[in-house]
PDB file of C-alpha atoms and ligand atoms in Angstrom:
ATOM      1  CA  MET A1143      -8.112  -3.802 -28.420  1.00  0.00           C
ATOM      2  CA  SER A1144      -8.694  -6.865 -26.226  1.00  0.00           C
ATOM      3  CA  THR A1145     -12.280  -7.896 -25.539  1.00  0.00           C
ATOM      4  CA  GLN A1146     -11.236 -10.100 -22.595  1.00  0.00           C
ATOM      5  CA  THR A1147     -12.270  -8.860 -19.145  1.00  0.00           C
ATOM      6  CA  LYS A1148      -9.429  -7.091 -17.420  1.00  0.00           C
ATOM      7  CA  ARG A1149      -8.667  -6.903 -13.707  1.00  0.00           C
ATOM      8  CA  ASP A1150      -7.574  -3.856 -11.688  1.00  0.00           C
ATOM      9  CA  PHE A1151      -5.917  -3.437  -8.303  1.00  0.00           C
ATOM     10  CA  VAL A1152      -7.216  -0.144  -6.951  1.00  0.00           C
ATOM     11  CA  ALA A1153      -8.076  -1.415  -3.448  1.00  0.00           C
ATOM     12  CA  ILE A1154      -7.122  -4.589  -1.584  1.00  0.00           C
ATOM     13  CA  THR A1155     -10.778  -5.572  -1.746  1.00  0.00           C
ATOM     14  CA  ASP A1156     -10.464  -5.880  -5.550  1.00  0.00           C
ATOM     15  CA  PHE A1157      -8.974  -9.278  -4.692  1.00  0.00           C
ATOM     16  CA  SER A1158     -10.876 -12.037  -2.910  1.00  0.00           C
ATOM     17  CA  GLU A1159      -9.467 -13.574   0.255  1.00  0.00           C
ATOM     18  CA  SER A1160      -8.012 -16.503  -1.692  1.00  0.00           C
ATOM     19  CA  GLU A1161      -6.529 -14.185  -4.339  1.00  0.00           C
ATOM     20  CA  ILE A1162      -4.807 -12.151  -1.602  1.00  0.00           C
ATOM     21  CA  ARG A1163      -3.378 -15.327  -0.088  1.00  0.00           C
ATOM     22  CA  GLU A1164      -2.244 -16.621  -3.520  1.00  0.00           C
ATOM     23  CA  THR A1165      -0.584 -13.298  -4.342  1.00  0.00           C
ATOM     24  CA  ILE A1166       1.306 -13.208  -1.015  1.00  0.00           C
ATOM     25  CA  LYS A1167       2.447 -16.774  -1.651  1.00  0.00           C
ATOM     26  CA  LEU A1168       3.528 -15.921  -5.200  1.00  0.00           C
ATOM     27  CA  ALA A1169       5.574 -12.934  -3.943  1.00  0.00           C
ATOM     28  CA  ILE A1170       7.284 -15.118  -1.316  1.00  0.00           C
ATOM     29  CA  ASP A1171       7.991 -17.874  -3.885  1.00  0.00           C
ATOM     30  CA  MET A1172       9.352 -15.413  -6.470  1.00  0.00           C
ATOM     31  CA  LYS A1173      11.644 -13.904  -3.832  1.00  0.00           C
ATOM     32  CA  ARG A1174      12.939 -17.280  -2.590  1.00  0.00           C
ATOM     33  CA  LYS A1175      13.408 -18.807  -6.013  1.00  0.00           C
ATOM     34  CA  PRO A1176      13.844 -16.186  -8.715  1.00  0.00           C
ATOM     35  CA  GLN A1177      12.199 -17.454 -11.902  1.00  0.00           C
ATOM     36  CA  ARG A1178      11.648 -16.027 -15.357  1.00  0.00           C
ATOM     37  CA  LEU A1179       8.034 -15.049 -15.749  1.00  0.00           C
ATOM     38  CA  ASP A1180       7.937 -12.928 -18.886  1.00  0.00           C
ATOM     39  CA  VAL A1181       4.259 -12.018 -18.523  1.00  0.00           C
ATOM     40  CA  LEU A1182       4.970  -8.443 -19.674  1.00  0.00           C
ATOM     41  CA  ALA A1183       7.044  -9.380 -22.751  1.00  0.00           C
ATOM     42  CA  GLY A1184       6.248  -6.944 -25.539  1.00  0.00           C
ATOM     43  CA  LYS A1185       4.154  -4.758 -23.206  1.00  0.00           C
ATOM     44  CA  THR A1186       4.736  -1.241 -21.932  1.00  0.00           C
ATOM     45  CA  VAL A1187       3.519  -0.301 -18.448  1.00  0.00           C
ATOM     46  CA  GLY A1188       2.726   3.395 -17.978  1.00  0.00           C
ATOM     47  CA  CYS A1189       3.864   4.556 -14.523  1.00  0.00           C
ATOM     48  CA  ILE A1190       2.007   7.782 -13.774  1.00  0.00           C
ATOM     49  CA  PHE A1191       3.357   9.755 -10.791  1.00  0.00           C
ATOM     50  CA  HIS A1192       1.763  12.968  -9.553  1.00  0.00           C
ATOM     51  CA  LYS A1193       3.553  12.685  -6.186  1.00  0.00           C
ATOM     52  CA  ALA A1194       7.132  11.912  -5.178  1.00  0.00           C
ATOM     53  CA  SER A1195       8.222   8.294  -4.800  1.00  0.00           C
ATOM     54  CA  LEU A1196      11.362   6.286  -4.150  1.00  0.00           C
ATOM     55  CA  ARG A1197      10.147   2.775  -3.307  1.00  0.00           C
ATOM     56  CA  THR A1198       6.990   2.550  -5.432  1.00  0.00           C
ATOM     57  CA  ARG A1199       8.494   4.019  -8.583  1.00  0.00           C
ATOM     58  CA  ILE A1200      11.732   2.094  -8.485  1.00  0.00           C
ATOM     59  CA  SER A1201      10.219  -1.237  -7.408  1.00  0.00           C
ATOM     60  CA  PHE A1202       7.634  -0.990 -10.192  1.00  0.00           C
ATOM     61  CA  GLU A1203      10.182  -0.034 -12.833  1.00  0.00           C
ATOM     62  CA  VAL A1204      12.608  -2.789 -11.800  1.00  0.00           C
ATOM     63  CA  GLY A1205       9.743  -5.278 -11.470  1.00  0.00           C
ATOM     64  CA  ILE A1206       8.421  -4.443 -14.952  1.00  0.00           C
ATOM     65  CA  TYR A1207      11.914  -4.977 -16.388  1.00  0.00           C
ATOM     66  CA  GLU A1208      12.241  -8.296 -14.547  1.00  0.00           C
ATOM     67  CA  LEU A1209       8.894  -9.427 -16.000  1.00  0.00           C
ATOM     68  CA  GLY A1210      10.129  -8.714 -19.528  1.00  0.00           C
ATOM     69  CA  GLY A1211       8.265  -5.434 -20.025  1.00  0.00           C
ATOM     70  CA  TYR A1212       9.163  -1.792 -20.606  1.00  0.00           C
ATOM     71  CA  SER A1213       8.205   0.975 -18.176  1.00  0.00           C
ATOM     72  CA  LEU A1214       7.280   4.487 -19.184  1.00  0.00           C
ATOM     73  CA  TYR A1215       7.488   7.168 -16.467  1.00  0.00           C
ATOM     74  CA  ILE A1216       4.757   9.787 -16.908  1.00  0.00           C
ATOM     75  CA  THR A1217       4.263  12.877 -14.735  1.00  0.00           C
ATOM     76  CA  GLU A1218       1.434  15.374 -14.340  1.00  0.00           C
ATOM     77  CA  LYS A1219       3.398  17.817 -16.511  1.00  0.00           C
ATOM     78  CA  GLU A1220       2.959  15.635 -19.603  1.00  0.00           C
ATOM     79  CA  ILE A1221      -0.631  14.463 -19.321  1.00  0.00           C
ATOM     80  CA  GLU A1222      -2.418  16.825 -16.894  1.00  0.00           C
ATOM     81  CA  LEU A1223      -4.839  13.987 -16.130  1.00  0.00           C
ATOM     82  CA  GLY A1224      -8.435  15.176 -15.985  1.00  0.00           C
ATOM     83  CA  LYS A1225      -7.462  18.768 -16.855  1.00  0.00           C
ATOM     84  CA  ARG A1226      -6.210  18.753 -20.428  1.00  0.00           C
ATOM     85  CA  GLU A1227      -8.851  16.222 -21.393  1.00  0.00           C
ATOM     86  CA  SER A1228     -11.345  14.017 -19.595  1.00  0.00           C
ATOM     87  CA  ILE A1229     -10.159  10.955 -17.671  1.00  0.00           C
ATOM     88  CA  TYR A1230     -12.412   8.911 -19.966  1.00  0.00           C
ATOM     89  CA  ASP A1231     -10.586  10.102 -23.098  1.00  0.00           C
ATOM     90  CA  ALA A1232      -7.171   9.666 -21.475  1.00  0.00           C
ATOM     91  CA  ALA A1233      -8.089   6.129 -20.358  1.00  0.00           C
ATOM     92  CA  LYS A1234      -9.240   5.126 -23.843  1.00  0.00           C
ATOM     93  CA  VAL A1235      -6.113   6.550 -25.527  1.00  0.00           C
ATOM     94  CA  LEU A1236      -3.662   5.083 -22.990  1.00  0.00           C
ATOM     95  CA  SER A1237      -5.334   1.682 -23.467  1.00  0.00           C
ATOM     96  CA  ARG A1238      -4.370   1.750 -27.161  1.00  0.00           C
ATOM     97  CA  TYR A1239      -0.645   2.148 -26.354  1.00  0.00           C
ATOM     98  CA  LEU A1240      -0.013   0.441 -23.027  1.00  0.00           C
ATOM     99  CA  GLY A1241      -0.398  -3.036 -21.534  1.00  0.00           C
ATOM    100  CA  MET A1242      -0.957  -1.848 -17.960  1.00  0.00           C
ATOM    101  CA  ILE A1243      -1.075   1.383 -15.944  1.00  0.00           C
ATOM    102  CA  GLU A1244       0.311   2.062 -12.477  1.00  0.00           C
ATOM    103  CA  ILE A1245      -0.736   5.418 -11.023  1.00  0.00           C
ATOM    104  CA  ARG A1246       0.116   7.458  -7.912  1.00  0.00           C
ATOM    105  CA  THR A1247      -1.976  10.575  -7.504  1.00  0.00           C
ATOM    106  CA  PHE A1248      -4.050  12.596  -5.032  1.00  0.00           C
ATOM    107  CA  SER A1249      -7.704  11.839  -5.795  1.00  0.00           C
ATOM    108  CA  HIS A1250      -8.822   8.251  -5.285  1.00  0.00           C
ATOM    109  CA  SER A1251     -11.870   8.775  -7.484  1.00  0.00           C
ATOM    110  CA  ASP A1252      -9.586   9.778 -10.399  1.00  0.00           C
ATOM    111  CA  VAL A1253      -7.951   6.343 -10.131  1.00  0.00           C
ATOM    112  CA  GLU A1254     -11.334   4.621  -9.898  1.00  0.00           C
ATOM    113  CA  GLN A1255     -12.455   6.464 -13.051  1.00  0.00           C
ATOM    114  CA  LEU A1256      -9.248   5.622 -14.874  1.00  0.00           C
ATOM    115  CA  ALA A1257      -9.700   1.949 -13.972  1.00  0.00           C
ATOM    116  CA  LYS A1258     -13.367   2.009 -14.984  1.00  0.00           C
ATOM    117  CA  HIS A1259     -12.698   3.429 -18.434  1.00  0.00           C
ATOM    118  CA  ALA A1260      -9.328   1.837 -19.265  1.00  0.00           C
ATOM    119  CA  ASP A1261      -9.397  -1.425 -21.205  1.00  0.00           C
ATOM    120  CA  ILE A1262      -6.151  -2.496 -19.492  1.00  0.00           C
ATOM    121  CA  PRO A1263      -5.322  -3.266 -15.824  1.00  0.00           C
ATOM    122  CA  VAL A1264      -4.865  -0.243 -13.554  1.00  0.00           C
ATOM    123  CA  ILE A1265      -2.842  -0.508 -10.324  1.00  0.00           C
ATOM    124  CA  ASN A1266      -3.119   2.022  -7.515  1.00  0.00           C
ATOM    125  CA  GLY A1267       0.383   3.154  -6.512  1.00  0.00           C
ATOM    126  CA  LEU A1268      -1.057   5.376  -3.725  1.00  0.00           C
ATOM    127  CA  THR A1269      -3.867   7.878  -3.446  1.00  0.00           C
ATOM    128  CA  ASP A1270      -4.860  10.144  -0.565  1.00  0.00           C
ATOM    129  CA  LEU A1271      -7.275   7.357   0.458  1.00  0.00           C
ATOM    130  CA  LEU A1272      -5.414   4.067  -0.075  1.00  0.00           C
ATOM    131  CA  HIS A1273      -2.006   2.484  -0.653  1.00  0.00           C
ATOM    132  CA  PRO A1274      -2.927  -1.147  -1.373  1.00  0.00           C
ATOM    133  CA  CYS A1275       0.393  -2.359  -2.855  1.00  0.00           C
ATOM    134  CA  GLN A1276       2.167  -1.300   0.346  1.00  0.00           C
ATOM    135  CA  ILE A1277      -0.102  -3.307   2.625  1.00  0.00           C
ATOM    136  CA  MET A1278       0.062  -6.352   0.332  1.00  0.00           C
ATOM    137  CA  SER A1279       3.854  -6.360   0.631  1.00  0.00           C
ATOM    138  CA  ASP A1280       3.604  -5.676   4.372  1.00  0.00           C
ATOM    139  CA  MET A1281       1.437  -8.783   4.743  1.00  0.00           C
ATOM    140  CA  GLN A1282       4.172 -10.662   2.887  1.00  0.00           C
ATOM    141  CA  THR A1283       6.769  -9.293   5.363  1.00  0.00           C
ATOM    142  CA  ILE A1284       4.634 -10.284   8.358  1.00  0.00           C
ATOM    143  CA  THR A1285       4.123 -13.783   6.907  1.00  0.00           C
ATOM    144  CA  GLU A1286       7.875 -14.166   6.407  1.00  0.00           C
ATOM    145  CA  HIS A1287       8.752 -13.015   9.931  1.00  0.00           C
ATOM    146  CA  LYS A1288       5.861 -14.539  11.858  1.00  0.00           C
ATOM    147  CA  GLY A1289       5.026 -17.589   9.730  1.00  0.00           C
ATOM    148  CA  LYS A1290       1.435 -16.428   9.206  1.00  0.00           C
ATOM    149  CA  ILE A1291      -0.795 -13.389   8.816  1.00  0.00           C
ATOM    150  CA  ASP A1292      -4.083 -14.732  10.242  1.00  0.00           C
ATOM    151  CA  ASN A1293      -5.121 -13.287  13.632  1.00  0.00           C
ATOM    152  CA  MET A1294      -1.885 -11.349  14.014  1.00  0.00           C
ATOM    153  CA  LYS A1295      -2.216  -8.547  16.567  1.00  0.00           C
ATOM    154  CA  ILE A1296      -1.379  -5.520  14.425  1.00  0.00           C
ATOM    155  CA  ALA A1297      -1.192  -2.111  16.134  1.00  0.00           C
ATOM    156  CA  TYR A1298      -1.174   0.790  13.680  1.00  0.00           C
ATOM    157  CA  LEU A1299      -0.286   3.998  15.514  1.00  0.00           C
ATOM    158  CA  GLY A1300      -0.569   7.461  14.010  1.00  0.00           C
ATOM    159  CA  ASP A1301      -2.560   9.311  11.390  1.00  0.00           C
ATOM    160  CA  GLY A1302      -5.810   7.776  10.124  1.00  0.00           C
ATOM    161  CA  ASN A1303      -4.467   8.081   6.581  1.00  0.00           C
ATOM    162  CA  ASN A1304      -4.116   5.955   3.444  1.00  0.00           C
ATOM    163  CA  MET A1305      -2.101   3.363   5.377  1.00  0.00           C
ATOM    164  CA  ALA A1306      -4.657   3.024   8.195  1.00  0.00           C
ATOM    165  CA  ASN A1307      -7.448   2.814   5.618  1.00  0.00           C
ATOM    166  CA  SER A1308      -5.578   0.136   3.685  1.00  0.00           C
ATOM    167  CA  TRP A1309      -5.111  -1.940   6.845  1.00  0.00           C
ATOM    168  CA  LEU A1310      -8.874  -1.725   7.336  1.00  0.00           C
ATOM    169  CA  LYS A1311      -9.407  -2.923   3.758  1.00  0.00           C
ATOM    170  CA  ALA A1312      -7.075  -5.857   4.457  1.00  0.00           C
ATOM    171  CA  ALA A1313      -9.043  -6.596   7.635  1.00  0.00           C
ATOM    172  CA  SER A1314     -12.221  -6.790   5.518  1.00  0.00           C
ATOM    173  CA  ARG A1315     -10.760  -9.772   3.674  1.00  0.00           C
ATOM    174  CA  LEU A1316      -8.398 -11.590   6.071  1.00  0.00           C
ATOM    175  CA  PRO A1317      -8.859 -12.344   9.790  1.00  0.00           C
ATOM    176  CA  LEU A1318      -6.678  -9.852  11.683  1.00  0.00           C
ATOM    177  CA  ASP A1319      -6.631  -8.440  15.208  1.00  0.00           C
ATOM    178  CA  LEU A1320      -6.249  -4.830  14.077  1.00  0.00           C
ATOM    179  CA  ARG A1321      -5.888  -1.990  16.561  1.00  0.00           C
ATOM    180  CA  ILE A1322      -5.685   1.585  15.301  1.00  0.00           C
ATOM    181  CA  GLY A1323      -4.274   4.007  17.844  1.00  0.00           C
ATOM    182  CA  THR A1324      -4.995   7.579  16.816  1.00  0.00           C
ATOM    183  CA  SER A1325      -6.467  10.826  18.132  1.00  0.00           C
ATOM    184  CA  LYS A1326     -10.116  11.782  17.806  1.00  0.00           C
ATOM    185  CA  ASN A1327      -9.010  14.467  15.320  1.00  0.00           C
ATOM    186  CA  THR A1328      -7.189  12.077  12.991  1.00  0.00           C
ATOM    187  CA  PRO A1329      -9.508   9.076  12.513  1.00  0.00           C
ATOM    188  CA  PRO A1330      -9.455   6.660   9.577  1.00  0.00           C
ATOM    189  CA  ASN A1331     -12.090   6.973   6.852  1.00  0.00           C
ATOM    190  CA  ALA A1332     -15.485   6.365   8.482  1.00  0.00           C
ATOM    191  CA  LYS A1333     -16.978   4.477   5.508  1.00  0.00           C
ATOM    192  CA  ILE A1334     -13.992   2.148   5.196  1.00  0.00           C
ATOM    193  CA  LEU A1335     -14.053   1.510   8.964  1.00  0.00           C
ATOM    194  CA  ASP A1336     -17.772   0.752   8.809  1.00  0.00           C
ATOM    195  CA  GLU A1337     -17.308  -1.636   5.864  1.00  0.00           C
ATOM    196  CA  ALA A1338     -14.477  -3.443   7.662  1.00  0.00           C
ATOM    197  CA  GLN A1339     -16.595  -3.815  10.795  1.00  0.00           C
ATOM    198  CA  LYS A1340     -19.584  -5.046   8.775  1.00  0.00           C
ATOM    199  CA  ALA A1341     -17.389  -7.591   6.958  1.00  0.00           C
ATOM    200  CA  ALA A1342     -16.968  -9.166  10.429  1.00  0.00           C
ATOM    201  CA  LYS A1343     -13.799 -10.928   9.355  1.00  0.00           C
ATOM    202  CA  SER A1344     -11.462  -9.312  11.876  1.00  0.00           C
ATOM    203  CA  LYS A1345     -11.304  -7.900  15.372  1.00  0.00           C
ATOM    204  CA  ILE A1346     -11.073  -4.139  14.920  1.00  0.00           C
ATOM    205  CA  LEU A1347     -10.373  -1.587  17.641  1.00  0.00           C
ATOM    206  CA  VAL A1348      -9.952   2.168  17.182  1.00  0.00           C
ATOM    207  CA  THR A1349      -8.585   3.725  20.345  1.00  0.00           C
ATOM    208  CA  GLU A1350      -7.073   6.970  21.588  1.00  0.00           C
ATOM    209  CA  ASN A1351      -4.970   4.953  24.037  1.00  0.00           C
ATOM    210  CA  SER A1352      -1.665   3.891  22.463  1.00  0.00           C
ATOM    211  CA  LEU A1353      -0.964   1.381  25.265  1.00  0.00           C
ATOM    212  CA  GLU A1354      -4.305  -0.310  24.644  1.00  0.00           C
ATOM    213  CA  ALA A1355      -3.443  -0.554  20.940  1.00  0.00           C
ATOM    214  CA  VAL A1356      -0.009  -2.129  21.456  1.00  0.00           C
ATOM    215  CA  ALA A1357      -0.886  -4.501  24.347  1.00  0.00           C
ATOM    216  CA  GLY A1358       0.588  -7.892  23.347  1.00  0.00           C
ATOM    217  CA  ALA A1359       1.006  -6.724  19.739  1.00  0.00           C
ATOM    218  CA  ASP A1360       2.858  -8.947  17.258  1.00  0.00           C
ATOM    219  CA  VAL A1361       3.324  -6.015  14.879  1.00  0.00           C
ATOM    220  CA  ILE A1362       3.595  -2.289  15.565  1.00  0.00           C
ATOM    221  CA  TYR A1363       3.193  -0.149  12.462  1.00  0.00           C
ATOM    222  CA  THR A1364       3.469   3.560  11.864  1.00  0.00           C
ATOM    223  CA  ASP A1365       3.664   6.148   9.097  1.00  0.00           C
ATOM    224  CA  VAL A1366       4.369   9.869   8.768  1.00  0.00           C
ATOM    225  CA  TRP A1367       1.924  12.125  10.592  1.00  0.00           C
ATOM    226  CA  ALA A1368       1.397  14.454   7.618  1.00  0.00           C
ATOM    227  CA  SER A1369       1.119  12.703   4.262  1.00  0.00           C
ATOM    228  CA  MET A1370       2.043  14.013   0.826  1.00  0.00           C
ATOM    229  CA  GLY A1371      -0.379  16.735  -0.123  1.00  0.00           C
ATOM    230  CA  GLU A1372      -1.013  17.745   3.481  1.00  0.00           C
ATOM    231  CA  LYS A1373       2.409  18.887   4.663  1.00  0.00           C
ATOM    232  CA  HIS A1374       0.766  22.242   5.527  1.00  0.00           C
ATOM    233  CA  LEU A1375      -1.016  20.356   8.333  1.00  0.00           C
ATOM    234  CA  GLN A1376       2.270  19.154   9.874  1.00  0.00           C
ATOM    235  CA  ALA A1377       2.112  21.319  13.041  1.00  0.00           C
ATOM    236  CA  GLU A1378      -1.530  20.457  13.687  1.00  0.00           C
ATOM    237  CA  LYS A1379      -0.960  16.705  13.146  1.00  0.00           C
ATOM    238  CA  GLU A1380       2.067  16.791  15.447  1.00  0.00           C
ATOM    239  CA  LYS A1381      -0.079  18.296  18.190  1.00  0.00           C
ATOM    240  CA  HIS A1382      -2.706  15.558  17.843  1.00  0.00           C
ATOM    241  CA  LEU A1383      -0.357  12.623  17.305  1.00  0.00           C
ATOM    242  CA  LYS A1384       2.657  13.137  19.546  1.00  0.00           C
ATOM    243  CA  ALA A1385       1.199  10.684  22.092  1.00  0.00           C
ATOM    244  CA  PHE A1386       1.348   7.978  19.394  1.00  0.00           C
ATOM    245  CA  GLN A1387       5.121   8.029  18.814  1.00  0.00           C
ATOM    246  CA  ILE A1388       6.755   4.586  18.625  1.00  0.00           C
ATOM    247  CA  ASN A1389       9.596   4.569  21.155  1.00  0.00           C
ATOM    248  CA  SER A1390      11.316   1.942  23.267  1.00  0.00           C
ATOM    249  CA  GLY A1391       9.033   2.606  26.252  1.00  0.00           C
ATOM    250  CA  LEU A1392       5.985   1.740  24.148  1.00  0.00           C
ATOM    251  CA  LEU A1393       7.551  -1.483  22.887  1.00  0.00           C
ATOM    252  CA  GLU A1394       7.601  -2.854  26.439  1.00  0.00           C
ATOM    253  CA  SER A1395       3.813  -3.338  26.286  1.00  0.00           C
ATOM    254  CA  ALA A1396       4.004  -5.427  23.114  1.00  0.00           C
ATOM    255  CA  ASN A1397       4.821  -9.094  22.529  1.00  0.00           C
ATOM    256  CA  PRO A1398       8.577  -9.458  23.302  1.00  0.00           C
ATOM    257  CA  GLU A1399       8.940 -10.799  19.728  1.00  0.00           C
ATOM    258  CA  VAL A1400       7.157  -7.787  18.222  1.00  0.00           C
ATOM    259  CA  ILE A1401       8.237  -6.570  14.783  1.00  0.00           C
ATOM    260  CA  VAL A1402       8.177  -2.842  14.068  1.00  0.00           C
ATOM    261  CA  MET A1403       7.125  -1.659  10.628  1.00  0.00           C
ATOM    262  CA  HIS A1404       7.111   1.647   8.770  1.00  0.00           C
ATOM    263  CA  CYS A1405       6.266   1.999   5.084  1.00  0.00           C
ATOM    264  CA  LEU A1406       8.907   4.748   4.729  1.00  0.00           C
ATOM    265  CA  PRO A1407       9.824   7.524   4.144  1.00  0.00           C
ATOM    266  CA  ALA A1408      10.081   8.191   7.902  1.00  0.00           C
ATOM    267  CA  ASN A1409      10.363  11.380   9.862  1.00  0.00           C
ATOM    268  CA  ARG A1410      12.804  10.010  12.424  1.00  0.00           C
ATOM    269  CA  GLY A1411      12.264  11.533  15.866  1.00  0.00           C
ATOM    270  CA  GLN A1412       8.580  12.189  15.179  1.00  0.00           C
ATOM    271  CA  GLU A1413       6.383   9.116  14.624  1.00  0.00           C
ATOM    272  CA  ILE A1414       9.318   6.785  15.432  1.00  0.00           C
ATOM    273  CA  THR A1415      12.586   7.181  17.310  1.00  0.00           C
ATOM    274  CA  ASP A1416      16.014   6.322  15.840  1.00  0.00           C
ATOM    275  CA  GLU A1417      16.452   3.791  18.624  1.00  0.00           C
ATOM    276  CA  VAL A1418      13.399   1.810  17.469  1.00  0.00           C
ATOM    277  CA  ILE A1419      13.731   2.142  13.687  1.00  0.00           C
ATOM    278  CA  ASP A1420      17.403   1.092  13.911  1.00  0.00           C
ATOM    279  CA  GLY A1421      16.756  -1.427  16.699  1.00  0.00           C
ATOM    280  CA  PRO A1422      16.459  -5.226  16.728  1.00  0.00           C
ATOM    281  CA  HIS A1423      12.653  -5.301  16.284  1.00  0.00           C
ATOM    282  CA  SER A1424      12.654  -3.179  13.137  1.00  0.00           C
ATOM    283  CA  VAL A1425      11.985  -4.853   9.758  1.00  0.00           C
ATOM    284  CA  VAL A1426      11.638  -1.659   7.728  1.00  0.00           C
ATOM    285  CA  PHE A1427      14.188  -2.573   5.063  1.00  0.00           C
ATOM    286  CA  ASP A1428      12.680  -6.042   4.565  1.00  0.00           C
ATOM    287  CA  GLN A1429       9.424  -4.181   3.992  1.00  0.00           C
ATOM    288  CA  ALA A1430      11.070  -1.923   1.427  1.00  0.00           C
ATOM    289  CA  GLU A1431      12.633  -4.907  -0.375  1.00  0.00           C
ATOM    290  CA  ASN A1432       9.327  -6.740  -0.487  1.00  0.00           C
ATOM    291  CA  ARG A1433       7.747  -3.899  -2.434  1.00  0.00           C
ATOM    292  CA  LEU A1434       9.649  -5.270  -5.453  1.00  0.00           C
ATOM    293  CA  HIS A1435       8.558  -8.877  -4.985  1.00  0.00           C
ATOM    294  CA  MET A1436       4.940  -7.896  -4.341  1.00  0.00           C
ATOM    295  CA  GLN A1437       4.681  -5.469  -7.285  1.00  0.00           C
ATOM    296  CA  LYS A1438       5.832  -8.344  -9.479  1.00  0.00           C
ATOM    297  CA  ALA A1439       3.312 -10.758  -7.956  1.00  0.00           C
ATOM    298  CA  ILE A1440       0.460  -8.258  -8.449  1.00  0.00           C
ATOM    299  CA  MET A1441       1.449  -7.636 -12.074  1.00  0.00           C
ATOM    300  CA  VAL A1442       1.752 -11.394 -12.750  1.00  0.00           C
ATOM    301  CA  LYS A1443      -1.730 -11.921 -11.272  1.00  0.00           C
ATOM    302  CA  LEU A1444      -3.304  -9.098 -13.305  1.00  0.00           C
ATOM    303  CA  ALA A1445      -1.508 -10.150 -16.501  1.00  0.00           C
ATOM    304  CA  ARG A1446      -2.652 -13.770 -16.139  1.00  0.00           C
ATOM    305  CA  ASP A1447      -6.241 -12.665 -15.516  1.00  0.00           C
ATOM    306  CA  SER A1448      -6.338  -9.953 -18.194  1.00  0.00           C
ATOM    307  CA  PHE A1449      -4.081 -10.686 -21.190  1.00  0.00           C
TER     308      PHE A1449
HETATM  309  N1   CP B1217       6.372   3.408   0.904  1.00  0.00           N
HETATM  310  C1   CP B1217       6.316   4.078  -0.259  1.00  0.00           C
HETATM  311  O1   CP B1217       5.326   4.027  -0.982  1.00  0.00           O
HETATM  312  O2   CP B1217       7.431   4.796  -0.552  1.00  0.00           O
HETATM  313  P1   CP B1217       7.550   5.852  -1.725  1.00  0.00           P
HETATM  314  O3   CP B1217       6.649   7.003  -1.363  1.00  0.00           O
HETATM  315  O4   CP B1217       9.004   6.249  -1.752  1.00  0.00           O
HETATM  316  O5   CP B1217       7.108   5.220  -3.009  1.00  0.00           O
HETATM  317  N1  NVA B1218       0.854   8.285   4.143  1.00  0.00           N
HETATM  318  C1  NVA B1218       2.039   8.514   3.350  1.00  0.00           C
HETATM  319  C2  NVA B1218       2.527   7.240   2.765  1.00  0.00           C
HETATM  320  C3  NVA B1218       3.791   7.367   1.957  1.00  0.00           C
HETATM  321  C4  NVA B1218       4.254   6.064   1.402  1.00  0.00           C
HETATM  322  C5  NVA B1218       1.712   9.518   2.271  1.00  0.00           C
HETATM  323  O1  NVA B1218       0.645   9.393   1.639  1.00  0.00           O
HETATM  324  O2  NVA B1218       2.505  10.435   2.053  1.00  0.00           O
END
């Protein structure tokens, strides 16, 4: 067992501002000029998934392979995390076999506990509260398309969910002009919003007026209205959020060079129309591709700091 301090990536704020910038740069460099960085040689990364995934699972597994490691896919059925035994015991045992853990689950505090007790790096692959790897790769995509991330006018429209919360975490570290357009019934996490406002790094607006959110926006971002684990709330969310659909009419209020982003999977015709997601402003597949480059950059960073 290593006695060296290990690093985790459970929230964007686990990285300092300069570490976020370095990691975005590393992802862009690795994409432009593929290079062999065998930081995971001889290591197995446990990929724990308690929810469905296309992009996160496959980009992690491919990324682990490309970094010289082996990935082990683990579901709730095998380990019953926190039920069959304590998270503490599971963390200690997994640390004796694995080099790193990536986990997607429901409870954010389960991931925090796993990270606290594991002796190896733990990466958050999405919880009900946060999806930090997604927003890291989205900041890479914005940098590639717009030449910078600082002070970008980013309008997130839709549910105040793990994506909205992760944008707020990003805004705690980097200077952004972040506007969240959502209903009064679907706000982002109040504590995370408060922390982002207190960090005083970014301009932050939460508004029920979608036109106010997108005025002059460089980036318009959306996500499904009902996230995994809350599909039973679909009808209720639709009622609250239908005014926040991204359609061509809404785009007219944005910067003419606006890029439209969606983390995917999308419910076409609900939060975004076909016309927009398939239209000239959409960068959704660049976003999906960048998940791979960013997962690799995050794992390189954690490996260098921890092994
Ligand atoms: N964006 C994203 O995380 O996609 P998956 O749910 O398919 O992993
Ligand atoms: N908010 C969505 C994101 C999926 C990538 C969910 O949690 O289901």
